[in-house]
Coordinates of C-alpha atoms and ligand atoms in Angstrom, one line a residue:
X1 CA -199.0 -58.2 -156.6
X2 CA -196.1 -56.6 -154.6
X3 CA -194.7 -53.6 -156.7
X4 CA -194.5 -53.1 -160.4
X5 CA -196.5 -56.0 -162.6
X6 CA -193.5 -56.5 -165.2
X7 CA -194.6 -57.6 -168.7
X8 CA -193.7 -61.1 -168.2
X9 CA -195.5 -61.9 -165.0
X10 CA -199.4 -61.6 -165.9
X11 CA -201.7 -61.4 -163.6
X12 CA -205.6 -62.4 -163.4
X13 CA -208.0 -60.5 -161.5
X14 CA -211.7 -61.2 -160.3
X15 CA -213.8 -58.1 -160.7
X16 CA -217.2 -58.5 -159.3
X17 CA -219.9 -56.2 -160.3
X18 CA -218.3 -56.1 -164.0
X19 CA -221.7 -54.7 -165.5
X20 CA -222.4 -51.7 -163.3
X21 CA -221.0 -48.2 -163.4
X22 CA -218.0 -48.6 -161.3
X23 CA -217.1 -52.4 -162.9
X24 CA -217.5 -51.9 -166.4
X25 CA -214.9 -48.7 -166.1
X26 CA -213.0 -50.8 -164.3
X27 CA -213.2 -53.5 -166.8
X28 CA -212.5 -51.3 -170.2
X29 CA -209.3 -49.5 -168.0
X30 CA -207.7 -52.9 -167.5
X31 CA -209.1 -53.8 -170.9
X32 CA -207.4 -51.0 -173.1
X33 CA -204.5 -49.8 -170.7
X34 CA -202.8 -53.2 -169.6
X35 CA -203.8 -55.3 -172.1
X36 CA -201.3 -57.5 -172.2
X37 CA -200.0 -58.1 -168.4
X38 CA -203.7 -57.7 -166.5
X39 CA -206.4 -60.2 -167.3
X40 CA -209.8 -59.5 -166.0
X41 CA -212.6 -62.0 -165.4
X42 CA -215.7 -60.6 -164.6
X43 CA -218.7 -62.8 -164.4
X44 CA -221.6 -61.4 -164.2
X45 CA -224.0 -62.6 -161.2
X46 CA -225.7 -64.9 -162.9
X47 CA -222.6 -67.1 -163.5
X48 CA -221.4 -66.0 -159.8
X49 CA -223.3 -64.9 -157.4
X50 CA -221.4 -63.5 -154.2
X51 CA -224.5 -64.3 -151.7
X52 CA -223.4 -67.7 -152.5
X53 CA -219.6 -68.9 -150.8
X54 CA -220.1 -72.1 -152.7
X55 CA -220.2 -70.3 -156.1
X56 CA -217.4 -67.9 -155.4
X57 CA -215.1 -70.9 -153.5
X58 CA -216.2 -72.9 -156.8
X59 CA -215.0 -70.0 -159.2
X60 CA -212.4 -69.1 -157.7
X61 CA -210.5 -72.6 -157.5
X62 CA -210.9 -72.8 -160.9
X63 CA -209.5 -69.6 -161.8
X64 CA -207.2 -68.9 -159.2
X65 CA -206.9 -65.5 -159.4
X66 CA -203.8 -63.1 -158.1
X67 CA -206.4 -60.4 -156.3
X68 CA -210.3 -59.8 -156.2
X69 CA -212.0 -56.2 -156.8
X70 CA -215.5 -55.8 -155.6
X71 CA -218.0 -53.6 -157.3
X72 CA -221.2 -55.3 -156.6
X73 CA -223.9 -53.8 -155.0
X74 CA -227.9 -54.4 -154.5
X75 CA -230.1 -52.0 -155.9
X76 CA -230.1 -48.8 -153.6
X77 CA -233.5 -49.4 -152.4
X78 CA -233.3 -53.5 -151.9
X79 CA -234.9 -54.7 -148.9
X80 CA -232.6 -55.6 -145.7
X81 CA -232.0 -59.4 -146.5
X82 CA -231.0 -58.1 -150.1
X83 CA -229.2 -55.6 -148.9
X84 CA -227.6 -57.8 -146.2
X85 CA -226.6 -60.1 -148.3
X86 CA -225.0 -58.7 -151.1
X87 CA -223.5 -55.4 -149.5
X88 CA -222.1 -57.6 -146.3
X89 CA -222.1 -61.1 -146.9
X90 CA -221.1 -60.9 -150.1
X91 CA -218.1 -58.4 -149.1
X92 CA -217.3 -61.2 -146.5
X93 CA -217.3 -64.3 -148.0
X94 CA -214.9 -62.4 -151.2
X95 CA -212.7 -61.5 -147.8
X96 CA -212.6 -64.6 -146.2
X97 CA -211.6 -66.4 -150.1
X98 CA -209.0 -63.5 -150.3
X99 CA -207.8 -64.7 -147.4
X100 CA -207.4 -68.4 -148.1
X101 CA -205.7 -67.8 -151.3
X102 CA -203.9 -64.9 -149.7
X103 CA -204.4 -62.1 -152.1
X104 CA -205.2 -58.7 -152.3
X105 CA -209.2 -57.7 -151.8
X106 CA -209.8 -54.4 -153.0
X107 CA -213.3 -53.1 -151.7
X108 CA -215.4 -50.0 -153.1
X109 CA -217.7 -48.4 -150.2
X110 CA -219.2 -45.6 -150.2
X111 CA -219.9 -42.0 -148.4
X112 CA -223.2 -43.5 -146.9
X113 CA -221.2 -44.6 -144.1
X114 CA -220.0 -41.2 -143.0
X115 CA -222.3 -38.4 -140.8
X116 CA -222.8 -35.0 -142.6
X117 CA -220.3 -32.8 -141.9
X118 CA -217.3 -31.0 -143.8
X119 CA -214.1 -32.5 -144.3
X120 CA -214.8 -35.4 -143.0
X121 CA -211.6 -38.3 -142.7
X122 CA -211.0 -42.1 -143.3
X123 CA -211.1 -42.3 -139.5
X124 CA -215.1 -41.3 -139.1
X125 CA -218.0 -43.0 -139.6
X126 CA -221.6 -43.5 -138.6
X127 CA -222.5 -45.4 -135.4
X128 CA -223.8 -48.5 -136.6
X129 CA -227.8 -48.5 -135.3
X130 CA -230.5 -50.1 -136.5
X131 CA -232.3 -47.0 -137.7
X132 CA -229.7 -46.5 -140.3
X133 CA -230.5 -47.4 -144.1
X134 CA -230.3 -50.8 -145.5
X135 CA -227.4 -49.7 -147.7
X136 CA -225.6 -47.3 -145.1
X137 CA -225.8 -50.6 -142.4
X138 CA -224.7 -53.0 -145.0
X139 CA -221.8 -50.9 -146.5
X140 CA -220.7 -50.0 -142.7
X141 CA -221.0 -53.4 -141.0
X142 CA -218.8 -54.5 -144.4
X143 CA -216.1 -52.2 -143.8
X144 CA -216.1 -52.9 -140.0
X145 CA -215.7 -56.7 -140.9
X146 CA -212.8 -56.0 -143.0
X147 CA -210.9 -54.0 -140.1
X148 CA -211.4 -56.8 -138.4
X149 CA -210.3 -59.1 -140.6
X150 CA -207.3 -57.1 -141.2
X151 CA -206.3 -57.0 -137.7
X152 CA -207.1 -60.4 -136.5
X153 CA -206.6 -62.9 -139.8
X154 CA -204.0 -60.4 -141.7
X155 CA -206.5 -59.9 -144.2
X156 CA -204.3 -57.6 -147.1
X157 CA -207.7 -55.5 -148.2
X158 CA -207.9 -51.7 -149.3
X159 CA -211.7 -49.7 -149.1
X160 CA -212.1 -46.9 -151.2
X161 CA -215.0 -44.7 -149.9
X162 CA -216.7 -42.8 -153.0
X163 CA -219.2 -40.6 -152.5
X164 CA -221.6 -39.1 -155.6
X165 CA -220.3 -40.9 -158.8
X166 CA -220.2 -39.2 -161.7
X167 CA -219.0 -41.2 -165.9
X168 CA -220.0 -43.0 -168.7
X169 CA -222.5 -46.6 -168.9
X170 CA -224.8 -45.6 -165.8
X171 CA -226.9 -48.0 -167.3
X172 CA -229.1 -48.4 -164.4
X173 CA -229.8 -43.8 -164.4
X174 CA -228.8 -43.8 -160.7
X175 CA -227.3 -40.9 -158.1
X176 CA -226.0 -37.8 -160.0
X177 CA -227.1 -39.7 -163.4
X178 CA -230.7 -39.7 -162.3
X179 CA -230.4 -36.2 -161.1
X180 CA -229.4 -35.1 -164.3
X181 CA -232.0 -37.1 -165.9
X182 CA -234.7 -35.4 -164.1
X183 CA -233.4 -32.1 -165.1
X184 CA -232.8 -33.2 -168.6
X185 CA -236.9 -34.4 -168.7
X186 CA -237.7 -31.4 -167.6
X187 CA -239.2 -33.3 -164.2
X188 CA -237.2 -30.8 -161.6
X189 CA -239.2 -27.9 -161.7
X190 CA -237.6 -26.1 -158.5
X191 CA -234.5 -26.8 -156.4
X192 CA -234.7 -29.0 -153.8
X193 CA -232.3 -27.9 -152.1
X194 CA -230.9 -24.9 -150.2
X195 CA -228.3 -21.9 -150.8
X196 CA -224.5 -23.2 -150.1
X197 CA -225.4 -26.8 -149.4
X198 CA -221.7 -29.1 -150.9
X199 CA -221.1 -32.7 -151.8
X200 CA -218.3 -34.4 -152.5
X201 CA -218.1 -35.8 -156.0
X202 CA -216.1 -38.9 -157.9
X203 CA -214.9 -39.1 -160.7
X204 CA -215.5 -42.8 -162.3
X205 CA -212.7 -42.6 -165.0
X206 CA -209.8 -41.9 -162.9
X207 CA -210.6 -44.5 -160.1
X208 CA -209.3 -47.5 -162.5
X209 CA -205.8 -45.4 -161.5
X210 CA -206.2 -45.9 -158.3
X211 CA -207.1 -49.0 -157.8
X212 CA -204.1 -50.0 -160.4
X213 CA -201.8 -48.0 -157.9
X214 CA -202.8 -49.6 -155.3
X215 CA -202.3 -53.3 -156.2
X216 CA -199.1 -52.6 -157.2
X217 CA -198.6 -51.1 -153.8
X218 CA -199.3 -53.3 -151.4
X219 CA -197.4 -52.3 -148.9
X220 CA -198.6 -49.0 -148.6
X221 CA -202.0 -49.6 -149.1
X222 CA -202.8 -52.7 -147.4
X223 CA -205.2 -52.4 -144.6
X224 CA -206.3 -49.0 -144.9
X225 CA -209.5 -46.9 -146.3
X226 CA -208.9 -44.1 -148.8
X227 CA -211.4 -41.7 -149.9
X228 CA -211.3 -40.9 -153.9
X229 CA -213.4 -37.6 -154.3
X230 CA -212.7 -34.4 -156.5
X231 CA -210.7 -32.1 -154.4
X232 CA -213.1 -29.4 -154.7
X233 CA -216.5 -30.0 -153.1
X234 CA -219.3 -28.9 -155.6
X235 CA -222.4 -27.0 -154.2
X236 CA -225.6 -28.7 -155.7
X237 CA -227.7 -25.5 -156.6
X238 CA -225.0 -24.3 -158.8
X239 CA -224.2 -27.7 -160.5
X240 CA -228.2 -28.1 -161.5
X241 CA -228.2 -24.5 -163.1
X242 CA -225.4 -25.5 -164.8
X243 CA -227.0 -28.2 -166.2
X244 CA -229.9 -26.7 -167.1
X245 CA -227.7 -23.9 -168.8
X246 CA -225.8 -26.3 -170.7
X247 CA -229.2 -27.9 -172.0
X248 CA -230.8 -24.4 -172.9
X249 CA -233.9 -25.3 -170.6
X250 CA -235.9 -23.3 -168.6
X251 CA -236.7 -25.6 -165.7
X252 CA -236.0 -25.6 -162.4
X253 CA -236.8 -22.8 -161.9
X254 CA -234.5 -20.9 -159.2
X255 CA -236.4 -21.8 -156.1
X256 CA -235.6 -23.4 -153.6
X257 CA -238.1 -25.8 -151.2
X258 CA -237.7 -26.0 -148.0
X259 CA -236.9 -28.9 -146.6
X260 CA -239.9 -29.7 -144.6
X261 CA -242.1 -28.7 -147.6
X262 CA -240.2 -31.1 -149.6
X263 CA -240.3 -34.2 -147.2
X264 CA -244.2 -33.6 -147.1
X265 CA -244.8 -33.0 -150.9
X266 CA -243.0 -36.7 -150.3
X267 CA -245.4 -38.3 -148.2
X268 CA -248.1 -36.9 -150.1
X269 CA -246.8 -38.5 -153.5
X270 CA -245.6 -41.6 -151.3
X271 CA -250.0 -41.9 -150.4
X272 CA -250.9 -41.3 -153.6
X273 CA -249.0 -44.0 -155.3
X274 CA -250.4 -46.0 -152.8
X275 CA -253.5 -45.2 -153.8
X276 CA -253.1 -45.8 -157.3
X277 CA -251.5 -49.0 -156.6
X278 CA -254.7 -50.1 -155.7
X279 CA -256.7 -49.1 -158.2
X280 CA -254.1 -51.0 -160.6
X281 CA -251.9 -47.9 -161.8
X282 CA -248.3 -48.8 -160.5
X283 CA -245.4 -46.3 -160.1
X284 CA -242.6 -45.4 -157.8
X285 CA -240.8 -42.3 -156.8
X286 CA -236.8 -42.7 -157.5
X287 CA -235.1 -44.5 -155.2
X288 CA -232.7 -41.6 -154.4
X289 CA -235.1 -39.6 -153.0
X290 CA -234.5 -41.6 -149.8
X291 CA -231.8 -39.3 -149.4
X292 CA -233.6 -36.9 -149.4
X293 CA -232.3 -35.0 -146.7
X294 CA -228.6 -35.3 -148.0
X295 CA -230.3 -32.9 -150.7
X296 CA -230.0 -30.3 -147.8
X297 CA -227.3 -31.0 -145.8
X298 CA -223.6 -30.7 -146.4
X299 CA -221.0 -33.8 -146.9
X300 CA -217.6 -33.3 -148.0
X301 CA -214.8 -36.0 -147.8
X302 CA -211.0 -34.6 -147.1
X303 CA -208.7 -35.8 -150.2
X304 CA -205.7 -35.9 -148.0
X305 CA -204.7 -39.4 -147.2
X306 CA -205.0 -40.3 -150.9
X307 CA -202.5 -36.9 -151.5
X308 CA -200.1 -37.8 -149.4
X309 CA -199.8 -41.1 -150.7
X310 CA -197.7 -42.3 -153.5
X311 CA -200.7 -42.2 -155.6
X312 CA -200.3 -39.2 -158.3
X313 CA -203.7 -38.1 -159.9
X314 CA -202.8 -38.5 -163.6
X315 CA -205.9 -35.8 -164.4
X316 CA -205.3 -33.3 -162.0
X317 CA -207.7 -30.8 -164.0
X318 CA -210.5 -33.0 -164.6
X319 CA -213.8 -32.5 -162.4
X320 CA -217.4 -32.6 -162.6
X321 CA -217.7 -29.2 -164.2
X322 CA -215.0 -30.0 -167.2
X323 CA -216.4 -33.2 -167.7
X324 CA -220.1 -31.8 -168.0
X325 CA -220.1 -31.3 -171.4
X326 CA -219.2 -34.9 -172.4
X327 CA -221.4 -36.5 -169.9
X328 CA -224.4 -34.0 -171.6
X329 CA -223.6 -35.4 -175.0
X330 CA -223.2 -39.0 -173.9
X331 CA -226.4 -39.7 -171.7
X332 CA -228.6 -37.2 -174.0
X333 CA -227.4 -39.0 -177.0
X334 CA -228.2 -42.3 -175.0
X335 CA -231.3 -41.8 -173.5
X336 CA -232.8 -40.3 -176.8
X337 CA -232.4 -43.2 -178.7
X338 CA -233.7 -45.0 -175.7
X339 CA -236.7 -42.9 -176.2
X340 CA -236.3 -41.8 -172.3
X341 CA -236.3 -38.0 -173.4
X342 CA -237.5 -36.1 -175.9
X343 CA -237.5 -32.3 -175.1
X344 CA -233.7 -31.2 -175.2
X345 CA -232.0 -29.4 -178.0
X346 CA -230.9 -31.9 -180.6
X347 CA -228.6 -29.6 -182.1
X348 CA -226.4 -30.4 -179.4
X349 CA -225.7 -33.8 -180.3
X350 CA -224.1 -34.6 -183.8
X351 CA -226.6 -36.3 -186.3
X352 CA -225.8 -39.6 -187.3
X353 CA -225.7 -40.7 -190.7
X354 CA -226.7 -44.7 -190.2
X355 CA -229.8 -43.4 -188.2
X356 CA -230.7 -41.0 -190.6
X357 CA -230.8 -43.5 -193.4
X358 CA -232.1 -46.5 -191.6
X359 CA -235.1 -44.3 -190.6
X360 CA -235.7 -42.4 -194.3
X361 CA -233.8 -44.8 -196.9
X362 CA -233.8 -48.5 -195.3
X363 CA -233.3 -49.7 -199.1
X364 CA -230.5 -47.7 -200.0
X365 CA -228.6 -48.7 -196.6
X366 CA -228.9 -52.2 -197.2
X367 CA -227.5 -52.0 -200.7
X368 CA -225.3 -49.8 -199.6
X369 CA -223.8 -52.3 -196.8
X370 CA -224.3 -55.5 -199.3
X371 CA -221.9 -53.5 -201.9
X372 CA -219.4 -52.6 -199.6
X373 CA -219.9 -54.2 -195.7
X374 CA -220.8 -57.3 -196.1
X375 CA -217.8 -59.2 -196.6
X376 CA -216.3 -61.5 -193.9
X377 CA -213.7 -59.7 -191.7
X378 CA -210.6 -59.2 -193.4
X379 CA -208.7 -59.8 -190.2
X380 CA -210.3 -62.4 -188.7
X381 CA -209.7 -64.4 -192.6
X382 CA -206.0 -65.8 -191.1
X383 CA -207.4 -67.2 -188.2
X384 CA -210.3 -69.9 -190.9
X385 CA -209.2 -73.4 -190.7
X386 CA -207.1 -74.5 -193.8
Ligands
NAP1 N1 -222.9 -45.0 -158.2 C1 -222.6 -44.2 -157.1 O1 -223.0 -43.0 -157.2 C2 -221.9 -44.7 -156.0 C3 -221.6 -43.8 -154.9 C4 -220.9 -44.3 -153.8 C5 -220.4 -45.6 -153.8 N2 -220.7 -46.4 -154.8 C6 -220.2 -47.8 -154.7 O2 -219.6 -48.2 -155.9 C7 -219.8 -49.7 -156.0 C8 -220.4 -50.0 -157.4 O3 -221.6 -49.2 -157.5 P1 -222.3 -49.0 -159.0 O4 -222.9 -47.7 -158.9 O5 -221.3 -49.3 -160.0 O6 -223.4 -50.1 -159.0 P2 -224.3 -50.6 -160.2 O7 -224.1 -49.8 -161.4 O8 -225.7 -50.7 -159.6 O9 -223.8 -52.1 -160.4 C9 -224.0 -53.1 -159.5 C10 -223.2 -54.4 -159.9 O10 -223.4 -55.3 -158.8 C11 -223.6 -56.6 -159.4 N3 -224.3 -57.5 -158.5 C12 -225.5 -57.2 -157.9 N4 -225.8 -58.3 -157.1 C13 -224.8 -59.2 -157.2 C14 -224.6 -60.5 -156.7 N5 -225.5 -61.1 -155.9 N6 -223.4 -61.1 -157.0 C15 -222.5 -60.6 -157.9 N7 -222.7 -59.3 -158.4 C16 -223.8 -58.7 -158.1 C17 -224.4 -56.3 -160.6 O11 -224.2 -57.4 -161.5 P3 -225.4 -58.0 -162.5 O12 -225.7 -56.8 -163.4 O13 -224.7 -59.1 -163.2 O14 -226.5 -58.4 -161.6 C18 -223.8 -55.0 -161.2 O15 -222.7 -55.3 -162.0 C19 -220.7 -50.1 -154.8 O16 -219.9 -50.6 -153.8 C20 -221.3 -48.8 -154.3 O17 -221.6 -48.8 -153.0 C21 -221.4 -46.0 -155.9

């Protein structure tokens, strides 16, 4: 992939982790913006599943791809062989394949394996202890590996660390997505948090630029760890009340918990479901709020490796705050026809006429679509066997 793709040399990529937040944007970039010199094939892990070397060996021999993107994670709150597997071994054995067919490996990790702290460099990262999450161990042992890799087998790999992800097709409602659905159900009714804490945040839609910029880049980019946040750390309070503003609610209220109230009000909830697990009623707390802690404690990732490289933010104004107001009408509009919320102003979102007949005048939309829909695709007619 060294420099510039031209038209004529097409390329085929593996994406792993095609249906998740990060991989589907992924997938629709190289979709709709290099649609003629990038292929993508993203299978989904049923068809490949990277806890397997025999599957992605198998798959890979047949498709023979020019460079591999990995996107696949366990769920956040998977237990350690989960975890293990698909966060590390899975990271390794797409490494070692990369390696054999010597192509570019281009891995997505993530803040969790940084300390708090502010402005915090490619160069840091936790100790790696046995105390540590299942997905902070995994994700850390997996960029380790690849270091490693790097300097002892040549392996030609790029991590990008994001931290709190923020775009379109969370399908799964996780990180910043379920914070916002929590405020949006009215289910946050106080701040848990505290005055002044910040976050780093990344944006999902411009990371298919980088990640472009950097296979064409090898050179550059090979071997090394970039962070891809905003610029601007965000600090949480503000960024719930903006939400709430933005959804005209009057919940959370502006009070903020303390954290040691908060971890008990935890446990307490943690008992109960236990409790009612017994007794046949089964729920679950998010998974998120095993990070609990990060609620109240500062983590901001420096942007300036990424800056000084060749790479040229092709958004430079875009950030969590400007792209509010999109995100609002895309997950409200989304999780009210999923019938997740119910309570929010739906003024805000633009009615829809197709809904609005199917659920009054279901005759008249079906005449109306056998008059004037029905037909077989005009385009598609030239491609009908003579
Ligand atoms: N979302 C965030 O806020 C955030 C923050 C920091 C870093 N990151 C990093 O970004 C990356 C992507 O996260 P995401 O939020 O996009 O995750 P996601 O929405 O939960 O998607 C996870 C993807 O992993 C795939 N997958 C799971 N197990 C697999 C297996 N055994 N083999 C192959 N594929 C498998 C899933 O495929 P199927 O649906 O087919 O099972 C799904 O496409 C991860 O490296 C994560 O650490 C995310």
């Amino acid at each position: 992939m060294q420099q510039a793709e031209t038209t004529s040399q097409k390329k085929v990529g593996v994406l792993i982790g095609g249906s998740g937040l990060i991989g589907g944007t992924l997938a629709h970039y190289f979709k709709t913006k290099t649609p003629d010199n990038i292929e993508i094939r993203a299978p989904s892990s049923k068809k490949l599943s990277i806890r397997n070397a025999e599957d992605i060996r198998d798959y890979l021999k047949r498709v023979r791809p020019d460079f591999l993107i990995n996107a696949a994670i366990a769920n956040i709150d998977s237990d350690s062989l989960l975890a293990f597997e698909v966060n590390y071994l899975g990271a390794l054995n797409l490494a070692r394949a990369s390696s054999a067919l010597n192509i570019p490996y281009i891995h997505i990790s993530s803040a969790a394996t940084l300390p708090n702290g502010v402005n915090l460099v490619e160069d840091d990262h936790l100790p790696i202890t046995a105390k540590l999450n299942n997905y902070a161990k995994s994700k850390l042992m997996a960029e380790t590996t690849l270091r490693h890799m790097h300097k002892t087998a040549g392996l030609d790999y790029t991590a990008i660390r994001l931290a709190v992800v923020y775009g379109e097709h969370d399908h799964k409602i996780q990180g910043f997505h379920r914070l916002f659905f929590s405020i949006a159900d009215e289910s946050m009714p106080v701040l848990f948090t505290k005055k002044g804490v910040k976050h780093s945040y990344s944006n999902a839609n411009k990371l298919p630029y980088v990640i472009h910029h950097v296979l064409k880049n090898r050179e550059e980019f090979s071997g090394e760890t970039y962070h891809f946040v905003d610029p601007s750390p965000v600090e949480l309070d503000d960024l719930i009340l903006t939400i709430k503003s933005y959804l005209e609610l009057k919940s959370p209220r502006e009070v903020y918990v303390p954290y040691p109230l908060a971890k008990t009000g935890k446990k307490v909830l943690e008992l109960l479901l236990r409790f009612l697990s017994r007794i046949g009623i089964n729920g679950g707390l998010p998974a998120e709020l095993m990070f609990l802690e990060s609620f109240y404690k500062t983590q901001t990732l420096s942007v300036r490796k990424l800056q000084q490289s060749s790479f040229v933010d092709p958004l430079p104004d875009e950030n969590i705050y400007t792209k509010l107001p999109a995100l609002v009408i895309y997950y409200l509009t989304r999780w009210s026809h999923q019938n997740l919320i119910a309570t929010f102003n739906e003024v805000m979102l633009a009615p829809n006429v197709m809904e609005n007949e199917f659920a009054n005048n279901p005759q008249e939309l079906l005449d109306s679509i056998h008059t004037d829909s029905a037909g077989p695709f005009k385009s598609l007619l030239d491609l009908k066997p003579k």
